[in-house]
PDB file of C-alpha atoms in Angstrom:
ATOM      1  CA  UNK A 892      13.124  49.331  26.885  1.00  0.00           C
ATOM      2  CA  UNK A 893      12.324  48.308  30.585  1.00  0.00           C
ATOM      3  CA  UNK A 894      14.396  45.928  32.527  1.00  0.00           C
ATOM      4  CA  UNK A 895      11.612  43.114  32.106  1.00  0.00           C
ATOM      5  CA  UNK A 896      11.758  43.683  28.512  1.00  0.00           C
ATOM      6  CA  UNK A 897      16.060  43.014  28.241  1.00  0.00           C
ATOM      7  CA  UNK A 898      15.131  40.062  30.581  1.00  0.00           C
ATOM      8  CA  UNK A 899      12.930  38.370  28.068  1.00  0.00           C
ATOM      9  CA  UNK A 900      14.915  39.260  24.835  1.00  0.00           C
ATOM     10  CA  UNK A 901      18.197  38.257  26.270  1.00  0.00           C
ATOM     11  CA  UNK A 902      16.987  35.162  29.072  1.00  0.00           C
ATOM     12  CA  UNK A 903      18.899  36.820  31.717  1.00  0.00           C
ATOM     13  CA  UNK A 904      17.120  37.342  34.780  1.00  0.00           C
ATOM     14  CA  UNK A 905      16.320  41.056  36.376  1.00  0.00           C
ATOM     15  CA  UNK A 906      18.861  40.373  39.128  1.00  0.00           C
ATOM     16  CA  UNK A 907      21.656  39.314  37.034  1.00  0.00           C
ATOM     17  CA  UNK A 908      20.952  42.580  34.785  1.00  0.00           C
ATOM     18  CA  UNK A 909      21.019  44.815  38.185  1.00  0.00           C
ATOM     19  CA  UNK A 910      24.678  43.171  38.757  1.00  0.00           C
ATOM     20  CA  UNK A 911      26.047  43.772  35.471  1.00  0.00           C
ATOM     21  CA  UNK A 912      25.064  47.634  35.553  1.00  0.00           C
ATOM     22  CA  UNK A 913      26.587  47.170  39.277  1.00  0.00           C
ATOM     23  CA  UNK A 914      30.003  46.566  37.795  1.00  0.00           C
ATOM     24  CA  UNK A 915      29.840  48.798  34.846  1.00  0.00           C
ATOM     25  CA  UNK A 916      29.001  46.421  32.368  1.00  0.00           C
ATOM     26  CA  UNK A 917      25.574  48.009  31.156  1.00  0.00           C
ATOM     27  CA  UNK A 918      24.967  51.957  31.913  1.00  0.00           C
ATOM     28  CA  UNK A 919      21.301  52.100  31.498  1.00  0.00           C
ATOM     29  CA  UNK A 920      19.262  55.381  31.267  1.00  0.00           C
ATOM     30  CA  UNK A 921      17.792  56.732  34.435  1.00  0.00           C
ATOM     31  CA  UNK A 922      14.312  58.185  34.585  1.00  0.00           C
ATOM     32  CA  UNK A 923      12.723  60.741  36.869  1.00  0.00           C
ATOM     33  CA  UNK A 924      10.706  57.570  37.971  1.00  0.00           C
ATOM     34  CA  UNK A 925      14.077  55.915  39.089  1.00  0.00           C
ATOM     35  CA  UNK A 926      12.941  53.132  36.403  1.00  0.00           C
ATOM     36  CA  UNK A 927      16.438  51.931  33.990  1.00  0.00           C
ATOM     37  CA  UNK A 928      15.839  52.486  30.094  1.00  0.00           C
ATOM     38  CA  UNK A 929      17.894  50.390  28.475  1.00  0.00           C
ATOM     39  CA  UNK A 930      18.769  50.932  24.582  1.00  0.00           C
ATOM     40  CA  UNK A 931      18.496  48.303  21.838  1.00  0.00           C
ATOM     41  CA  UNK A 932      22.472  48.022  22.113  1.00  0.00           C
ATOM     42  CA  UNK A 933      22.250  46.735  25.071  1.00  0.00           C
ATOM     43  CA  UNK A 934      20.720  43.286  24.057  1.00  0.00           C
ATOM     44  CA  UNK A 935      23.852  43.055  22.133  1.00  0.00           C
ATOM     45  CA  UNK A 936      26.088  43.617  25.302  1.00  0.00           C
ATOM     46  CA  UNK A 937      24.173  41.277  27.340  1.00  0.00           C
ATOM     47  CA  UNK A 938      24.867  38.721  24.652  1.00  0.00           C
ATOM     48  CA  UNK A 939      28.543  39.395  24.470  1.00  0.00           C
ATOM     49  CA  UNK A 940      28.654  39.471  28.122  1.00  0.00           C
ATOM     50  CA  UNK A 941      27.241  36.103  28.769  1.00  0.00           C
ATOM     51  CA  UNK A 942      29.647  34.926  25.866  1.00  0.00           C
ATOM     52  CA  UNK A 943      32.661  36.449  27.719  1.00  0.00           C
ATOM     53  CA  UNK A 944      31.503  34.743  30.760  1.00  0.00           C
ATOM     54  CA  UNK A 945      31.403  31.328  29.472  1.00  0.00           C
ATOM     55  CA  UNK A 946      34.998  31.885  28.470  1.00  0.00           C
ATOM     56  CA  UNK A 947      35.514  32.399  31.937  1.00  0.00           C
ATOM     57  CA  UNK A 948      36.560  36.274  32.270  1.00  0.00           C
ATOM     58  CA  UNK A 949      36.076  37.656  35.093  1.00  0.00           C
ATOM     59  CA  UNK A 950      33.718  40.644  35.307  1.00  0.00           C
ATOM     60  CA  UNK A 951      36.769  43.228  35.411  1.00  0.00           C
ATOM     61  CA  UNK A 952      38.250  42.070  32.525  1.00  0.00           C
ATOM     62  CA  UNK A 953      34.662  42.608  30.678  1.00  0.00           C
ATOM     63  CA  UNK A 954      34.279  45.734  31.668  1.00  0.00           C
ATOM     64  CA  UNK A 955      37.772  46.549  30.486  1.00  0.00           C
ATOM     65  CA  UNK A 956      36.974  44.543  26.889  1.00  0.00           C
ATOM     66  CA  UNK A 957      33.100  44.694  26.048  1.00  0.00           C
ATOM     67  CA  UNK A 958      33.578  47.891  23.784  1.00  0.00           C
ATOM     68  CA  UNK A 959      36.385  46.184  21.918  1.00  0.00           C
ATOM     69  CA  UNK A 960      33.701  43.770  20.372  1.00  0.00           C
ATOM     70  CA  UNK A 961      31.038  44.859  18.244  1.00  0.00           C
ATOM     71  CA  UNK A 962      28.154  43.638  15.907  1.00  0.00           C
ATOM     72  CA  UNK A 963      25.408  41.360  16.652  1.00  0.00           C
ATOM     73  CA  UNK A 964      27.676  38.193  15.546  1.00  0.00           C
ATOM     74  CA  UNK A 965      30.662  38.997  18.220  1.00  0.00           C
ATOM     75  CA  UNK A 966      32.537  40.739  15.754  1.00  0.00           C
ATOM     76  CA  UNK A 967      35.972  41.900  17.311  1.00  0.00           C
ATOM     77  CA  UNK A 968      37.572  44.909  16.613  1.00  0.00           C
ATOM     78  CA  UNK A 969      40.947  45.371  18.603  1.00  0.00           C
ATOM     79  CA  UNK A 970      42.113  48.314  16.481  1.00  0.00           C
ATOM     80  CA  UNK A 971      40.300  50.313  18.816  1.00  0.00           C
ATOM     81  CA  UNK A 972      41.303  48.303  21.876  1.00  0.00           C
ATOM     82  CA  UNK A 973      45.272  48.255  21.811  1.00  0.00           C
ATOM     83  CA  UNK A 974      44.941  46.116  24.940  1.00  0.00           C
ATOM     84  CA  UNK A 975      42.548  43.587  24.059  1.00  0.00           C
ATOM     85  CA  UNK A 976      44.830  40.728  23.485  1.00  0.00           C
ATOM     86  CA  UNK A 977      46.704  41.039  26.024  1.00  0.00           C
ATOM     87  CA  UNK A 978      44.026  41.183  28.350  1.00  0.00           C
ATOM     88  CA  UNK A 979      42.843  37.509  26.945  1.00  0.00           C
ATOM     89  CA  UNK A 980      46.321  36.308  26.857  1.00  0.00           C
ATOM     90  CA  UNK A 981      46.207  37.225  30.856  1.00  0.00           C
ATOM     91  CA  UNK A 982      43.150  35.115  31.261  1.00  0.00           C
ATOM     92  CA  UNK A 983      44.264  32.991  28.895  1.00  0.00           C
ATOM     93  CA  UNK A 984      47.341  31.743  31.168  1.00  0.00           C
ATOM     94  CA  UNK A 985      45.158  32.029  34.954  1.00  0.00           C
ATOM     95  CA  UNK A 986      42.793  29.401  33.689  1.00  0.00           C
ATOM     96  CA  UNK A 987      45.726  27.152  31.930  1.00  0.00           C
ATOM     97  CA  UNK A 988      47.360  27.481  35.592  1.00  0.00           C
ATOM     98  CA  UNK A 989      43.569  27.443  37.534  1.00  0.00           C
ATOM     99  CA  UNK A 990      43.386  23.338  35.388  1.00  0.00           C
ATOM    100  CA  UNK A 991      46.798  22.973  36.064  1.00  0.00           C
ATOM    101  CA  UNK A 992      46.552  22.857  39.930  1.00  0.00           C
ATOM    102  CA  UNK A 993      43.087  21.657  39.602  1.00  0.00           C
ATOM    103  CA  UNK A 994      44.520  18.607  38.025  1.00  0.00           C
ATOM    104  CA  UNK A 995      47.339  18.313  40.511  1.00  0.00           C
ATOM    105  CA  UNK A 996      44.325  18.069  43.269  1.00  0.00           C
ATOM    106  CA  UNK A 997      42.320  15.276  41.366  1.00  0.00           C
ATOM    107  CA  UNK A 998      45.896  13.471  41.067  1.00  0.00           C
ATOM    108  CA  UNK A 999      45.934  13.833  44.914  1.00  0.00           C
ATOM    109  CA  UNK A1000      42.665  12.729  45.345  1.00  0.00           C
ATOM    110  CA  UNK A1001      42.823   9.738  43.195  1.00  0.00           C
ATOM    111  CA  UNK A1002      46.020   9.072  45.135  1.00  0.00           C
ATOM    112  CA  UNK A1003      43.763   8.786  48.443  1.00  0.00           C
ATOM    113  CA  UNK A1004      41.001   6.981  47.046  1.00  0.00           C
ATOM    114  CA  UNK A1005      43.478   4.212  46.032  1.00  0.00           C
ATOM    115  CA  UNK A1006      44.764   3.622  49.317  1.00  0.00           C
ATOM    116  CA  UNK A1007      41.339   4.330  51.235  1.00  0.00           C
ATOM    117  CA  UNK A1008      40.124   1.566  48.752  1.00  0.00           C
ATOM    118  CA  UNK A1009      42.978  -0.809  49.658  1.00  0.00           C
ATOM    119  CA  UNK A1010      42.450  -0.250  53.171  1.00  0.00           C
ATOM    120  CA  UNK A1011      40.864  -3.750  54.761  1.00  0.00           C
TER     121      UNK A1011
END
């Protein structure tokens, strides 16, 4: 299938699709005509990429983890990844530490809008 074709069965855009084959997320076929020929797997991957995403992996870590999960339903499978858990324990513990000092800046800032607000 074309790239306008993933597009619509997935709802990710061409230029999103173009980035993920930029970092070795999706390999798509080359033709002669330059055009990408994507297989039916690769709806799949898209879907499983997005999902990794929104757990807030970074694209590196995808590439490194996309062939551990499998099936339609986001079936994992690290038996064949001996990494895999480690890799989301990693990520795991940067965003716990990303809220962390996130938190420690809103406590600042409600700390300044207190005293701006008590200003005369």
């Amino acid at each position: 299938m074309r790239i306008g074709d993933l597009a619509d069965r997935t709802g990710v855009n061409r230029r999103l699709l173009r980035y993920y084959e930029e970092q070795g997320l999706l390999r798509p076929i080359r033709l002669g005509n330059g055009y990408r020929e994507y297989r039916e797997s690769d709806v799949a991957a898209v879907r499983h990429i997005r999902a990794l995403l929104a757990a807030g992996l970074p694209t590196a870590v995808i590439a490194r983890v996309l062939d551990c999960i499998q099936g339609s339903d986001g079936l994992i499978t690290p038996s064949h990844c001996p990494t895999f858990i480690d890799d989301l324990r990693r990520e795991r513990t940067r965003i716990a530490k990303t809220i962390e000092q996130l938190q420690t800046s809103q406590n600042a800032l409600d700390s300044l809008l207190d005293a701006a607000l008590r200003e005369p």
